[in-house]
Short mmCIF file of C-alpha atoms in Angstrom, two decimals:
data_model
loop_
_atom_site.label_atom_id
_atom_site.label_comp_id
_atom_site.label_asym_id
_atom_site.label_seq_id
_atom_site.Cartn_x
_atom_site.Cartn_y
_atom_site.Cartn_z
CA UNK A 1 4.13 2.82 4.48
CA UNK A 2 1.84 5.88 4.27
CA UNK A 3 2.16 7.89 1.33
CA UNK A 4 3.62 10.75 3.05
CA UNK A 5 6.30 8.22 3.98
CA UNK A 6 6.91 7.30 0.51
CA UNK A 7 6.97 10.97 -0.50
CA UNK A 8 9.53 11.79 1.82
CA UNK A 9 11.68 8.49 0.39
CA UNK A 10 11.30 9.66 -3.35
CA UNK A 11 12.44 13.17 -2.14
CA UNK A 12 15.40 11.76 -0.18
CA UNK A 13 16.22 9.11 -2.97
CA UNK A 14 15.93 12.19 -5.17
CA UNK A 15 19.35 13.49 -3.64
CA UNK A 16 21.30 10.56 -4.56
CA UNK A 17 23.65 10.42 -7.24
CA UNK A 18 25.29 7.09 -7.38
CA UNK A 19 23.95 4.52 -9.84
CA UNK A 20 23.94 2.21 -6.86
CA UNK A 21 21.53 4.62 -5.02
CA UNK A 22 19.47 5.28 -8.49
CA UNK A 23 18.53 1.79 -8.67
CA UNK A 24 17.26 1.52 -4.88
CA UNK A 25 15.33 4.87 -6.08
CA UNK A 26 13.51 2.80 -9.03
CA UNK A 27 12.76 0.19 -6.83
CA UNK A 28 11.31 2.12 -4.14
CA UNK A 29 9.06 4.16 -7.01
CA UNK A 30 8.14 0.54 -8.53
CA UNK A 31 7.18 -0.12 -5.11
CA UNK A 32 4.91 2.52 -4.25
CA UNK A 33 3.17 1.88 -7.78
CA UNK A 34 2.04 -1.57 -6.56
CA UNK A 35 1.00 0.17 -3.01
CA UNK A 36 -0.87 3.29 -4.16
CA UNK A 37 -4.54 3.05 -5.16
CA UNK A 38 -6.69 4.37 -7.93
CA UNK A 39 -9.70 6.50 -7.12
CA UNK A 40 -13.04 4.74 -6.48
CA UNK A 41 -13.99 6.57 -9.81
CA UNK A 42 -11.75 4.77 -11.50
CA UNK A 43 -12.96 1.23 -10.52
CA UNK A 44 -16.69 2.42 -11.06
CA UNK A 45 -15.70 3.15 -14.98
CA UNK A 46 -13.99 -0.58 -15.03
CA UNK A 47 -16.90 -1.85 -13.44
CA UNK A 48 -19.28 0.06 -16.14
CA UNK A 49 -16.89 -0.45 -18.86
CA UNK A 50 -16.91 -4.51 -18.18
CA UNK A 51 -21.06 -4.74 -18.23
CA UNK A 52 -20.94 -2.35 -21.05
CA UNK A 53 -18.92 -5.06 -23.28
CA UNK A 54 -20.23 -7.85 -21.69
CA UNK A 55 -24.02 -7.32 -20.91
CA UNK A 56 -24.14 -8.17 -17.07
CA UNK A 57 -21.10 -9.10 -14.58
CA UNK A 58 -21.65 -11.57 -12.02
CA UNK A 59 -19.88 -10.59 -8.52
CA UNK A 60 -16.68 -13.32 -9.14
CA UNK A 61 -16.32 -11.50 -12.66
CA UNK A 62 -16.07 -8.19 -10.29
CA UNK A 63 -14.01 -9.89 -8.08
CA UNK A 64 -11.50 -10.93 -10.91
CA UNK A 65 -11.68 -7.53 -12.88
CA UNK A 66 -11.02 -5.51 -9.81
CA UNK A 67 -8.89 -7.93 -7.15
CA UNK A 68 -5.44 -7.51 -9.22
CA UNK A 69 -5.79 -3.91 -9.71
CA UNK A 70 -6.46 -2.81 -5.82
CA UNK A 71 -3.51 -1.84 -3.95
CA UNK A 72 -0.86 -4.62 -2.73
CA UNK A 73 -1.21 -3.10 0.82
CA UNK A 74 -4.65 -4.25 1.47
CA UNK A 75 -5.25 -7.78 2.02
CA UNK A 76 -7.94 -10.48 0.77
CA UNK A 77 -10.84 -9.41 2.54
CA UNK A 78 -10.28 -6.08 2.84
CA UNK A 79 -10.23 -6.26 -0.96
CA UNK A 80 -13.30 -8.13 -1.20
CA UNK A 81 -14.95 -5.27 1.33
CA UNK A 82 -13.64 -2.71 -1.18
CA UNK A 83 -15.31 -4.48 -3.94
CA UNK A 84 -18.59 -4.58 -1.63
CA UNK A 85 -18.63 -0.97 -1.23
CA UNK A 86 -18.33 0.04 -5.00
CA UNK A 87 -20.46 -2.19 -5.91
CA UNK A 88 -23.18 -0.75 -3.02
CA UNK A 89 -22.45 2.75 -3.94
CA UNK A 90 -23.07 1.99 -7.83
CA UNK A 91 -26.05 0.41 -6.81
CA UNK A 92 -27.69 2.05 -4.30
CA UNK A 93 -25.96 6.47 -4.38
CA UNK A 94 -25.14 6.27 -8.00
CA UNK A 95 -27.85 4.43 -9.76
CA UNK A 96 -25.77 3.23 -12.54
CA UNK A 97 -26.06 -0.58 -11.92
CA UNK A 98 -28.74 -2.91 -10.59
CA UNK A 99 -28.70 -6.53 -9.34
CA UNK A 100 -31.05 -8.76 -11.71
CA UNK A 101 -30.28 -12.19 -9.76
CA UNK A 102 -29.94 -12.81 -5.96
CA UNK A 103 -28.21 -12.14 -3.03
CA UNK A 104 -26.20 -15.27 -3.67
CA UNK A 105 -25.48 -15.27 -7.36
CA UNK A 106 -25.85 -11.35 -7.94
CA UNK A 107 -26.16 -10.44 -11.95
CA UNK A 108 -25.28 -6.69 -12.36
CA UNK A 109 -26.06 -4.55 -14.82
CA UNK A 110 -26.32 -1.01 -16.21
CA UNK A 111 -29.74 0.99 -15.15
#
């Protein structure tokens, strides 16, 4: 469901006045909560804030920070693609984080 699908739900769901149809309303908004994603902004200051704390964060540290926080509609890999892209643009447009280990067992850490 697109979010201009969802809006149009909340604004229909909106109308109702039955406790019956409030509760399908909640639901629906609890819903779109799981489906809607953050800004790529927003991952980048995770991202930062984790090597910050930690020192460096290895790509399956990433993986685990980031994996339960992207939206429920996108699936495995295209999670892992997301993470991939960050992860290239804070590397590589940014300049915020460098690798400091290998293709294979990446280390990141803050420039």
């Amino acid at each position: 469901m697109t979010q201009e699908e969802l809006k149009k739900f909340f604004d229909e769901l909106k109308t109702l006045s039955s406790e019956t149809e409030w509760v399908e309303f909640k639901e629906a908004k609890s819903s779109y909560i799981k489906y809607r994603a953050f800004d790529d902004e927003h991952y980048k200051k995770m991202v930062i804030a984790f090597i910050k704390k930690y020192g460096s964060a290895s790509r399956k540290e990433i993986d685990d920070l980031l994996m339960g926080k992207l939206s429920d509609a996108l699936e495995e890999k295209q999670k892992r693609n997301k993470i991939h892209n960050l992860l290239y643009e804070m590397y590589k447009k940014d300049e915020t984080i460098r690798n400091t280990g290998s293709k294979r067992k990446p280390k990141w850490v803050l420039i």
